Coordinates of C-alpha atoms in Angstrom, one line a residue:
M1 CA 3.6 -29.3 -14.9
T2 CA 5.6 -28.4 -11.8
S3 CA 8.4 -25.7 -11.8
T4 CA 10.8 -24.6 -9.1
K5 CA 10.6 -21.0 -7.9
S6 CA 11.7 -19.1 -4.8
S7 CA 9.5 -17.4 -2.2
F8 CA 10.5 -15.7 1.0
L9 CA 9.4 -13.0 3.5
I10 CA 11.8 -10.4 4.8
S11 CA 11.0 -9.6 8.5
A12 CA 12.8 -8.2 11.5
P13 CA 12.6 -7.9 15.3
S14 CA 11.3 -4.3 15.0
S15 CA 10.8 -1.4 12.7
N16 CA 13.9 0.6 11.5
S17 CA 15.9 -2.6 11.0
G18 CA 16.3 -2.1 7.3
K19 CA 13.6 -4.2 5.8
T20 CA 12.7 -1.9 3.0
T21 CA 16.3 -1.1 2.1
L22 CA 17.2 -4.8 1.9
T23 CA 14.0 -5.6 0.0
L24 CA 14.6 -3.0 -2.6
G25 CA 18.1 -4.0 -3.1
L26 CA 17.2 -7.7 -3.4
L27 CA 14.4 -7.0 -5.8
R28 CA 16.7 -5.2 -8.2
A29 CA 19.7 -7.5 -7.7
L30 CA 17.6 -10.5 -8.6
R31 CA 16.0 -8.7 -11.5
D32 CA 19.5 -7.9 -12.8
Q33 CA 20.1 -11.6 -12.9
G34 CA 17.3 -11.9 -15.4
L35 CA 14.8 -13.3 -13.0
G36 CA 11.1 -12.3 -13.0
V37 CA 10.6 -10.8 -9.5
Q38 CA 7.2 -10.1 -7.8
S39 CA 7.1 -8.1 -4.6
F40 CA 4.5 -8.1 -1.9
K41 CA 4.1 -5.9 1.2
C42 CA 2.5 -7.1 4.5
G43 CA 0.0 -4.6 5.8
P44 CA -1.7 -1.6 4.4
D45 CA 1.3 0.5 3.4
Y46 CA 0.9 2.0 -0.1
I47 CA 4.2 3.9 -0.3
D48 CA 6.6 0.9 0.0
T49 CA 4.8 -0.8 -2.8
I50 CA 5.5 2.2 -5.1
H51 CA 9.2 1.8 -4.4
H52 CA 8.9 -2.0 -4.9
G53 CA 7.5 -1.4 -8.3
T54 CA 10.5 0.8 -9.2
A55 CA 12.9 -1.9 -8.1
A56 CA 11.2 -4.9 -9.5
G57 CA 9.7 -3.5 -12.7
R58 CA 6.2 -4.7 -11.9
P59 CA 3.5 -3.4 -9.4
G60 CA 3.9 -4.3 -5.8
L61 CA 0.9 -6.0 -4.0
N62 CA -0.4 -5.7 -0.5
L63 CA -1.1 -8.7 1.7
D64 CA -3.3 -7.7 4.7
T65 CA -5.3 -10.2 6.6
F66 CA -7.2 -7.5 8.5
M67 CA -8.5 -5.7 5.5
A68 CA -9.2 -8.9 3.4
S69 CA -10.1 -12.5 3.9
E70 CA -7.6 -15.3 4.1
A71 CA -9.0 -16.8 0.9
H72 CA -8.5 -13.6 -0.9
M73 CA -4.9 -13.3 0.3
R74 CA -4.1 -16.8 -0.9
A75 CA -5.7 -16.0 -4.2
V76 CA -3.8 -12.8 -4.7
Y77 CA -0.5 -14.3 -3.6
T78 CA -0.8 -17.5 -5.7
H79 CA -2.0 -15.6 -8.8
Y80 CA 0.9 -13.2 -8.9
A81 CA 3.6 -15.5 -7.5
S82 CA 2.8 -18.0 -10.2
R83 CA 3.8 -15.5 -12.8
A84 CA 7.3 -14.8 -11.3
D85 CA 10.5 -16.7 -10.7
V86 CA 11.0 -15.1 -7.3
S87 CA 8.5 -13.7 -4.9
V88 CA 9.8 -11.3 -2.2
T89 CA 7.5 -10.2 0.6
E90 CA 8.4 -7.4 2.9
G91 CA 7.1 -7.6 6.4
V92 CA 5.5 -4.9 8.5
M93 CA 7.0 -3.7 11.8
G94 CA 8.4 -6.5 13.9
L95 CA 7.8 -10.2 12.9
F96 CA 4.9 -10.7 15.4
D97 CA 3.4 -7.2 15.5
G98 CA -0.2 -7.1 14.4
A99 CA -3.4 -5.1 14.9
D100 CA -4.3 -7.3 17.8
K101 CA -1.3 -9.4 19.0
M102 CA -0.4 -11.5 15.9
K103 CA -3.5 -10.6 13.9
G104 CA -2.3 -9.1 10.6
S105 CA 1.3 -9.6 11.5
S106 CA 4.1 -10.7 9.1
A107 CA 4.2 -14.0 11.1
E108 CA 0.5 -14.6 10.5
I109 CA 0.9 -14.0 6.7
A110 CA 4.0 -16.2 6.6
A111 CA 2.1 -19.0 8.3
L112 CA -1.0 -18.5 6.1
L113 CA 0.9 -18.6 2.8
D114 CA 3.6 -21.0 4.0
I115 CA 6.4 -18.6 3.1
P116 CA 9.9 -19.1 4.7
V117 CA 11.1 -16.1 6.7
V118 CA 14.5 -14.4 6.3
L119 CA 15.4 -12.1 9.2
V120 CA 17.1 -8.8 8.7
I121 CA 18.8 -7.8 12.0
N122 CA 20.1 -4.3 12.9
A123 CA 23.6 -5.2 14.1
R124 CA 24.8 -1.6 14.6
S125 CA 25.3 -2.2 18.3
M126 CA 25.2 -6.0 18.5
A127 CA 27.5 -8.9 18.0
Y128 CA 27.0 -12.4 19.6
S129 CA 23.9 -11.1 21.5
A130 CA 22.1 -11.7 18.2
A131 CA 22.0 -15.4 19.1
P132 CA 19.2 -15.4 21.7
L133 CA 17.3 -12.8 19.7
I134 CA 17.4 -15.0 16.5
Y135 CA 16.7 -18.1 18.6
G136 CA 13.6 -16.5 20.1
L137 CA 12.2 -15.3 16.8
K138 CA 12.8 -18.8 15.3
N139 CA 11.2 -20.8 18.1
F140 CA 8.5 -18.5 19.5
Y141 CA 5.8 -19.6 17.1
P142 CA 6.0 -23.1 15.5
G143 CA 3.7 -22.1 12.6
I144 CA 6.5 -20.3 10.7
R145 CA 9.9 -21.3 9.3
V146 CA 12.8 -18.9 9.9
V147 CA 15.5 -20.2 7.5
G148 CA 18.1 -17.4 7.3
A149 CA 19.3 -14.1 8.6
I150 CA 20.9 -11.1 6.9
F151 CA 22.5 -8.4 9.0
N152 CA 22.3 -4.7 8.5
F153 CA 24.8 -1.9 9.5
V154 CA 27.7 -4.3 9.8
S155 CA 31.0 -2.4 10.3
T156 CA 33.7 -4.9 9.5
E157 CA 34.3 -8.5 8.4
S158 CA 35.3 -9.4 12.0
H159 CA 32.0 -7.9 13.2
Y160 CA 30.2 -10.2 10.8
R161 CA 32.1 -13.3 12.1
F162 CA 30.6 -12.8 15.5
L163 CA 27.2 -12.6 13.9
Q164 CA 27.8 -15.8 12.0
D165 CA 28.7 -17.6 15.2
A166 CA 25.4 -16.3 16.7
C167 CA 23.5 -17.8 13.8
V168 CA 25.2 -21.2 14.1
D169 CA 24.2 -21.4 17.8
A170 CA 20.7 -20.1 17.1
G171 CA 20.1 -22.7 14.4
V172 CA 19.6 -20.2 11.5
E173 CA 21.8 -19.8 8.5
A174 CA 23.7 -16.6 8.1
L175 CA 23.2 -15.4 4.5
G176 CA 25.3 -12.2 4.5
Y177 CA 25.2 -8.6 5.5
L178 CA 24.8 -5.0 4.4
P179 CA 27.7 -2.7 5.4
T180 CA 27.1 0.6 7.1
N181 CA 26.6 3.1 4.4
D182 CA 24.7 6.4 4.9
E183 CA 24.3 6.8 1.1
L184 CA 22.0 3.8 1.1
N185 CA 19.4 5.4 3.4
I186 CA 16.1 6.5 1.9
P187 CA 14.7 9.6 3.8
S188 CA 11.5 9.1 5.7
R189 CA 8.4 11.2 5.8
H190 CA 6.2 10.7 8.9
L191 CA 6.0 6.9 9.2
G192 CA 6.2 6.0 5.5
L193 CA 9.0 6.3 3.1
H194 CA 9.1 9.7 1.4
I195 CA 8.3 10.1 -2.3
S196 CA 10.1 13.2 -3.4
A197 CA 11.6 14.6 -6.6
D198 CA 14.6 15.7 -4.4
T199 CA 15.6 12.0 -3.9
D200 CA 17.0 9.9 -6.6
Y201 CA 15.4 6.5 -5.6
E202 CA 16.7 4.8 -8.8
Q203 CA 20.3 5.7 -8.0
I204 CA 19.9 4.4 -4.4
I205 CA 18.3 1.1 -5.6
R206 CA 21.0 0.7 -8.3
K207 CA 23.7 1.1 -5.7
L208 CA 22.0 -1.4 -3.4
A209 CA 21.8 -3.9 -6.2
E210 CA 25.5 -3.5 -6.8
I211 CA 26.6 -3.9 -3.2
I212 CA 24.3 -6.7 -2.1
P213 CA 25.7 -9.5 -4.3
R214 CA 29.2 -8.8 -2.9
T215 CA 28.1 -9.5 0.7
V216 CA 24.9 -11.5 0.5
N217 CA 24.9 -15.1 -0.8
L218 CA 22.0 -14.8 -3.3
D219 CA 22.4 -18.3 -4.7
R220 CA 22.1 -19.8 -1.2
L221 CA 19.1 -17.5 -0.5
L222 CA 17.3 -18.9 -3.5
E223 CA 18.2 -22.5 -2.6
L224 CA 16.9 -22.2 0.9
T225 CA 13.6 -20.7 -0.2
A226 CA 12.9 -22.8 -3.2
V227 CA 9.3 -24.0 -3.6
S228 CA 7.6 -26.2 -6.2
C229 CA 4.7 -24.6 -7.9
S230 CA 2.0 -26.3 -10.0
G231 CA 0.4 -24.4 -12.9
E232 CA -3.0 -25.8 -11.9
N233 CA -3.5 -22.9 -9.6
E234 CA -3.7 -20.4 -12.4
S235 CA -6.8 -21.9 -14.1
V236 CA -8.6 -22.2 -10.7
L237 CA -7.8 -18.6 -9.8
S238 CA -9.1 -17.3 -13.1
Q239 CA -12.6 -18.4 -12.1
E240 CA -12.5 -16.7 -8.6
N241 CA -14.9 -13.7 -9.0
Q242 CA -14.1 -12.4 -5.5
S243 CA -10.3 -12.2 -6.2
C244 CA -11.0 -9.5 -8.8
L245 CA -8.0 -10.7 -10.8
Q246 CA -9.9 -11.0 -14.0
D247 CA -11.8 -8.4 -16.0
Y248 CA -15.6 -8.5 -15.9
P249 CA -18.0 -6.8 -18.3
G250 CA -18.7 -3.2 -17.3
N251 CA -19.7 0.0 -19.0
L252 CA -18.4 2.9 -16.9
R253 CA -15.7 5.3 -17.9
I254 CA -13.6 5.3 -14.7
T255 CA -11.1 8.2 -14.3
I256 CA -8.4 8.0 -11.7
A257 CA -6.1 10.8 -10.5
K258 CA -2.4 9.8 -10.6
D259 CA 0.6 12.2 -10.4
E260 CA 3.1 13.5 -7.9
A261 CA 0.2 14.7 -5.6
F262 CA -2.0 11.6 -5.9
S263 CA -0.3 8.2 -5.9
F264 CA -1.5 6.1 -2.9
L265 CA -3.3 3.2 -4.5
Y266 CA -3.8 -0.5 -3.9
H267 CA -3.1 -2.3 -7.2
Q268 CA -5.7 -4.9 -6.5
N269 CA -8.3 -2.2 -6.1
I270 CA -7.6 -0.9 -9.6
A271 CA -7.8 -4.4 -10.9
C272 CA -11.2 -4.7 -9.3
L273 CA -12.4 -1.4 -10.8
R274 CA -11.7 -2.8 -14.3
A275 CA -14.6 -5.1 -13.6
F276 CA -16.9 -2.1 -13.8
G277 CA -15.5 -0.5 -17.0
E278 CA -12.6 1.2 -18.7
V279 CA -9.9 2.7 -16.3
R280 CA -8.3 5.9 -17.5
W281 CA -5.8 8.2 -15.8
F282 CA -5.4 11.9 -15.5
S283 CA -3.3 14.5 -13.6
P284 CA -5.0 17.2 -11.4
L285 CA -1.6 18.9 -11.4
H286 CA -0.7 18.9 -15.1
D287 CA -3.9 18.4 -17.1
R288 CA -6.2 21.3 -17.8
V289 CA -9.7 19.7 -17.4
L290 CA -11.2 16.5 -16.2
P291 CA -11.9 14.0 -19.1
E292 CA -15.4 12.9 -19.7
T293 CA -16.2 10.3 -17.1
D294 CA -18.8 8.3 -15.3
F295 CA -16.8 7.7 -12.1
L296 CA -14.1 9.9 -10.7
Y297 CA -11.7 8.4 -8.2
L298 CA -9.3 10.7 -6.3
P299 CA -6.9 8.6 -4.2
G300 CA -4.6 9.7 -1.4
G301 CA -1.2 11.3 -1.7
Y302 CA 0.6 14.5 -0.8
P303 CA -1.7 17.3 -2.0
E304 CA -0.4 19.5 0.8
L305 CA 3.1 19.4 -0.8
F306 CA 1.6 20.6 -4.1
A307 CA -1.1 22.9 -2.8
R308 CA 0.1 25.9 -4.6
Q309 CA 0.3 24.1 -8.0
L310 CA -3.0 22.4 -7.5
S311 CA -4.6 25.7 -6.5
G312 CA -3.1 27.4 -9.6
N313 CA -4.6 25.0 -12.0
Q314 CA -7.9 26.9 -12.1
T315 CA -9.4 25.1 -15.1
M316 CA -9.0 21.7 -13.5
L317 CA -10.5 22.9 -10.2
E318 CA -13.5 24.4 -12.0
S319 CA -13.9 21.2 -14.1
I320 CA -14.1 18.9 -11.1
R321 CA -16.2 21.4 -9.2
N322 CA -18.8 21.4 -12.0
Y323 CA -18.7 17.6 -12.4
C324 CA -19.5 17.1 -8.7
A325 CA -22.1 19.9 -8.6
N326 CA -23.9 18.3 -11.6
G327 CA -24.2 15.0 -9.8
G328 CA -21.2 13.2 -11.2
L329 CA -20.2 10.1 -9.2
A330 CA -17.0 10.8 -7.3
Y331 CA -15.1 8.9 -4.6
A332 CA -12.1 10.4 -2.7
E333 CA -9.9 9.2 0.1
C334 CA -7.5 11.2 2.4
G335 CA -5.5 13.4 0.0
G336 CA -8.4 13.2 -2.5
L337 CA -10.8 14.4 0.3
M338 CA -8.4 17.4 1.0
Y339 CA -8.5 18.3 -2.7
L340 CA -12.3 18.2 -2.9
G341 CA -12.5 20.6 0.1
K342 CA -12.6 24.4 0.0
E343 CA -9.1 25.0 1.1
I344 CA -5.8 23.3 2.2
I345 CA -3.8 25.2 4.8
D346 CA -0.1 24.4 4.8
G347 CA 2.4 24.2 7.7
E348 CA 3.1 27.9 7.5
G349 CA -0.6 28.8 7.8
D350 CA -1.0 29.8 4.1
G351 CA -4.3 28.8 2.6
F352 CA -4.8 27.4 -1.0
R353 CA -8.1 27.2 -2.7
M354 CA -9.3 23.8 -3.8
T355 CA -12.3 22.5 -5.7
G356 CA -15.0 23.3 -3.0
A357 CA -17.0 20.2 -3.9
L358 CA -17.1 19.5 -0.2
D359 CA -18.0 22.1 2.4
L360 CA -14.9 21.6 4.5
S361 CA -11.3 22.7 4.8
T362 CA -8.2 20.9 5.9
T363 CA -5.0 22.0 7.6
I364 CA -1.6 20.4 8.4
R365 CA -0.7 23.2 10.8
H366 CA -0.4 22.1 14.4
S367 CA -1.8 18.7 13.4
K368 CA -1.0 15.3 14.9
M369 CA -0.7 11.9 13.3
T370 CA -3.9 9.8 12.9
L371 CA -3.1 6.2 12.2
G372 CA -4.9 2.8 12.4
Y373 CA -7.2 0.3 10.9
R374 CA -10.8 1.3 10.3
V375 CA -14.0 -0.7 10.0
M376 CA -17.0 1.1 8.4
H377 CA -20.6 0.0 8.6
W378 CA -22.6 1.6 5.8
D379 CA -26.1 0.3 5.4
D380 CA -25.7 -3.5 5.4
L381 CA -22.1 -3.3 4.1
E382 CA -19.0 -3.7 6.2
M383 CA -15.8 -2.3 4.8
K384 CA -12.3 -2.5 6.2
G385 CA -9.4 -0.1 5.5
H386 CA -6.7 2.0 7.0
E387 CA -6.2 5.7 8.0
F388 CA -2.8 7.5 8.1
H389 CA -2.5 11.3 7.9
Y390 CA -1.2 14.4 9.6
S391 CA -3.8 16.8 8.3
S392 CA -7.1 17.4 10.0
L393 CA -10.3 19.2 9.4
K394 CA -9.9 22.9 10.0
E395 CA -13.1 22.9 12.0
P396 CA -15.6 20.2 13.1
F397 CA -17.9 19.1 10.2
V398 CA -21.5 18.3 11.2
Q399 CA -23.6 16.1 9.0
A400 CA -26.2 13.4 9.4
T401 CA -24.4 10.1 10.2
L402 CA -23.8 8.3 6.9
A403 CA -21.8 5.4 8.3
Q404 CA -20.4 4.1 11.6
M405 CA -16.6 3.9 11.9
T406 CA -14.5 2.0 14.4
N407 CA -10.9 1.0 14.9
A408 CA -9.7 -2.6 14.7
R409 CA -10.9 -3.3 18.2
G410 CA -14.4 -2.0 17.6
I411 CA -14.0 1.3 19.4
P412 CA -15.7 4.3 17.7
V413 CA -13.4 6.8 16.0
D414 CA -14.0 10.4 14.8
T415 CA -13.4 9.5 11.1
Q416 CA -16.4 10.3 9.0
F417 CA -17.7 9.2 5.6
F418 CA -18.9 12.3 3.8
R419 CA -21.4 12.8 1.1
A420 CA -22.4 15.8 -1.1
K421 CA -24.8 14.9 -3.9
N422 CA -23.0 11.9 -5.5
T423 CA -19.6 12.8 -4.1
F424 CA -18.4 10.4 -1.4
A425 CA -15.2 10.9 0.6
S426 CA -13.3 9.8 3.7
Y427 CA -9.9 10.0 5.3
A428 CA -9.8 6.2 5.3
H429 CA -8.4 4.1 2.5
F430 CA -10.7 1.2 2.0
Y431 CA -9.7 -2.1 0.4
W432 CA -12.5 -3.3 -1.9
A433 CA -10.6 -5.8 -4.1
D434 CA -12.1 -8.5 -1.8
K435 CA -15.5 -6.7 -1.6
P436 CA -16.5 -5.2 -5.0
E437 CA -19.9 -4.7 -3.5
F438 CA -18.5 -1.4 -2.2
I439 CA -18.2 0.0 -5.7
Q440 CA -21.6 -1.4 -6.7
H441 CA -23.0 0.3 -3.6
L442 CA -21.5 3.6 -4.6
I443 CA -23.1 3.3 -8.0
N444 CA -26.4 2.2 -6.6
K445 CA -26.4 5.2 -4.2
T446 CA -26.1 7.8 -7.0
T447 CA -29.1 9.9 -7.3
K448 CA -30.9 10.3 -10.7
K449 CA -29.8 12.9 -13.1
A450 CA -32.0 15.8 -14.2
D451 CA -33.3 13.8 -17.2
G452 CA -34.3 11.0 -14.9
R453 CA -31.5 8.6 -15.9
Q454 CA -29.3 6.8 -13.5
P455 CA -25.9 5.3 -14.2
K456 CA -26.1 1.5 -14.7
V457 CA -23.3 -1.1 -14.6
D458 CA -23.3 -4.8 -14.8
S459 CA -22.4 -6.4 -11.5
P460 CA -19.3 -8.6 -11.4
Q461 CA -21.1 -11.0 -9.1

């Protein structure tokens, strides 16, 4: 049976063109029409996908051809897109910007998945000059299909008419615009979108969803990006072990931190963890003690913004400290690493005591941004991920080399993979949905308990 759906990728000439703002508004506006909407994000960003989930009402998914194989990306996209009426993918940076030329770029993903591209153009200081810009983006690489353009920061109707003329001469259809409106801006934190209780994201998304249908031709957008989908893909994908899109037998109790301080997760990673057992959630901020668990996962987030509250929850700190000290299996990344350290020092130089499971301290005072893809070689396992943080180690940490870490071009970096008993941690966020062997390797590396037993789990392979 074949059905008609819509699928498109929102991209731009550069960052700060309004991709995320437009994407969020489109997700909610289409959802308000009663359509099932699935969002995707090109690249490793785990903050945009949180906002996508708010707008679309279902988790956002990452598409990253550096961190995962092309086969895995196809499986993820087809699996989730087949369950929606409209699939909206937000690009990363400019259309052709990748880790190495086009590698990992929005254009590469559009070509790989055969997704038509809709451009969002920052027209704040531009009129007919949009024509050569759009023409170049459309014709630079024949492997993609640029089918439409939506303009951001348009001041007047007459301004938009100049932009329509530009589209006609560039051979791309003008689909509408977003007017200049400072109330529609979402505040930024560092390079990612900020997640803060001080910002009413729902109100901004609602307002975007009200405005967009007035100035953007949604019906024409869906017509231009219509695709025919066959239900046959679903049964094929359900048998793909490496896609980690189905549950596999497992016997671990997996406990994951998730609250205002810890929220940077890849949805596909969590789906993969369910192959190894039952996934449960807890809050280091609000809960009193760590639930009984076989595998503790502390993802990234903003622990520095909640350092005082985290430090004040003494029963939780003691509970996690004891779990790690007694040989419990724990894995932490970035913000989770900071929480497992002895102390977090904030921007004013004030120190806040953390669990002390790792013999290190972190600080965000006088720190600089660390950003980029990472490749880790640990024993015979190669893992790919991403690093993005402003904090740093308070002082150099010396340990025996556990793993080798490089950037996307193979150049060694200072990032380390730490281990204390059965606690593992790194500043890097690894993507293991395409490589569940990483989780199996963590389990296999755990040392035996005092009674001689060692955790066991059925492999999903």
